Amino acid sequence: MKDSMERRRQLLEEARAIYSDQQTIPAVHPRYHAVYQELYPKEEKMRGTFAFRAFICFLLFTAFVAMDQRGNEKLPVSSDQIAAEIGADIDLPLDMNFRN
């Protein structure tokens, strides 16, 4: 009898831990978000790669403009061909599955 009571208590604590709001801020109306923000610890946010991708795009755009301004003949591609490829439509299959 003692073992079953202990097992129930353990399962109850596990269920409370799983469904607890202690780890995340619950869904709250935006008006009250500031109040709830103070009650819960700050969540660590993952850093995105937007700045890195924007920097790469800026470098590519700068190279494109420099190539167009100088009339660079080192590459067998003109700026008009690059602009045409950027504006071209791409046909992607509808049933793409990105999961392994």
CSV table of C-alpha atoms in Angstrom, one decimal:
chain,number,residue,atom,x,y,z
A,1,MET,CA,0.0,0.0,0.0
A,2,LYS,CA,2.8,2.4,0.9
A,3,ASP,CA,4.5,1.8,-2.5
A,4,SER,CA,1.4,2.6,-4.5
A,5,MET,CA,0.9,5.9,-2.6
A,6,GLU,CA,4.5,6.8,-3.2
A,7,ARG,CA,4.2,6.0,-6.9
A,8,ARG,CA,1.0,8.1,-7.2
A,9,ARG,CA,2.7,11.0,-5.5
A,10,GLN,CA,5.7,10.7,-7.9
A,11,LEU,CA,3.5,10.6,-10.9
A,12,LEU,CA,1.5,13.6,-9.7
A,13,GLU,CA,4.8,15.6,-9.3
A,14,GLU,CA,5.9,14.6,-12.7
A,15,ALA,CA,2.6,15.6,-14.3
A,16,ARG,CA,2.8,19.0,-12.5
A,17,ALA,CA,6.3,19.5,-13.7
A,18,ILE,CA,5.3,18.7,-17.3
A,19,TYR,CA,2.3,21.0,-17.4
A,20,SER,CA,3.7,23.8,-15.1
A,21,ASP,CA,3.8,27.4,-16.3
A,22,GLN,CA,7.0,27.9,-14.3
A,23,GLN,CA,9.3,27.5,-17.4
A,24,THR,CA,7.5,29.8,-19.8
A,25,ILE,CA,5.4,32.9,-19.6
A,26,PRO,CA,1.7,32.0,-20.1
A,27,ALA,CA,-0.3,33.5,-22.9
A,28,VAL,CA,-1.3,36.9,-21.7
A,29,HIS,CA,-3.1,39.8,-23.3
A,30,PRO,CA,-0.5,42.3,-24.6
A,31,ARG,CA,-1.8,45.0,-22.3
A,32,TYR,CA,-0.7,43.0,-19.2
A,33,HIS,CA,2.5,41.7,-20.7
A,34,ALA,CA,4.8,44.1,-18.8
A,35,VAL,CA,3.3,43.0,-15.5
A,36,TYR,CA,3.7,39.3,-16.2
A,37,GLN,CA,7.2,39.9,-17.5
A,38,GLU,CA,8.4,41.0,-14.1
A,39,LEU,CA,6.9,37.9,-12.4
A,40,TYR,CA,8.8,35.4,-14.5
A,41,PRO,CA,12.5,35.0,-15.1
A,42,LYS,CA,13.9,36.2,-18.4
A,43,GLU,CA,14.0,33.6,-21.2
A,44,GLU,CA,17.2,33.1,-23.1
A,45,LYS,CA,16.5,34.0,-26.7
A,46,MET,CA,18.4,32.2,-29.5
A,47,ARG,CA,20.4,34.5,-31.7
A,48,GLY,CA,19.3,34.6,-35.3
A,49,THR,CA,21.5,34.8,-38.4
A,50,PHE,CA,19.8,37.8,-39.8
A,51,ALA,CA,22.7,40.2,-39.4
A,52,PHE,CA,25.1,37.7,-40.9
A,53,ARG,CA,22.8,37.0,-43.9
A,54,ALA,CA,22.2,40.8,-44.4
A,55,PHE,CA,26.0,41.4,-44.4
A,56,ILE,CA,26.5,38.7,-47.0
A,57,CYS,CA,23.8,40.2,-49.1
A,58,PHE,CA,25.3,43.6,-48.8
A,59,LEU,CA,28.7,42.2,-49.9
A,60,LEU,CA,27.1,40.5,-52.9
A,61,PHE,CA,25.2,43.6,-53.9
A,62,THR,CA,28.4,45.7,-53.6
A,63,ALA,CA,30.2,43.3,-55.8
A,64,PHE,CA,27.3,43.4,-58.3
A,65,VAL,CA,27.3,47.2,-58.4
A,66,ALA,CA,31.1,47.4,-58.7
A,67,MET,CA,31.0,44.8,-61.6
A,68,ASP,CA,28.3,46.8,-63.4
A,69,GLN,CA,30.1,50.2,-62.9
A,70,ARG,CA,33.5,49.0,-64.1
A,71,GLY,CA,32.2,46.9,-66.9
A,72,ASN,CA,34.2,44.0,-65.6
A,73,GLU,CA,35.0,41.4,-68.3
A,74,LYS,CA,36.7,38.9,-66.1
A,75,LEU,CA,33.5,36.9,-65.6
A,76,PRO,CA,31.6,35.5,-68.5
A,77,VAL,CA,28.4,36.9,-66.9
A,78,SER,CA,26.9,40.4,-67.4
A,79,SER,CA,24.9,42.3,-64.8
A,80,ASP,CA,21.8,42.0,-67.1
A,81,GLN,CA,22.1,38.2,-67.0
A,82,ILE,CA,22.4,38.3,-63.2
A,83,ALA,CA,19.3,40.5,-62.9
A,84,ALA,CA,17.4,38.2,-65.3
A,85,GLU,CA,18.3,35.1,-63.2
A,86,ILE,CA,17.2,36.9,-59.9
A,87,GLY,CA,13.8,37.8,-61.4
A,88,ALA,CA,13.2,34.3,-63.0
A,89,ASP,CA,10.4,32.2,-61.6
A,90,ILE,CA,11.4,28.9,-59.9
A,91,ASP,CA,9.1,25.9,-60.1
A,92,LEU,CA,9.3,24.0,-56.8
A,93,PRO,CA,7.5,20.7,-56.2
A,94,LEU,CA,4.5,21.0,-53.8
A,95,ASP,CA,5.3,17.8,-51.9
A,96,MET,CA,8.7,18.9,-50.6
A,97,ASN,CA,9.5,17.1,-47.4
A,98,PHE,CA,12.3,18.7,-45.4
A,99,ARG,CA,12.3,16.1,-42.6
A,100,ASN,CA,14.9,13.3,-42.6
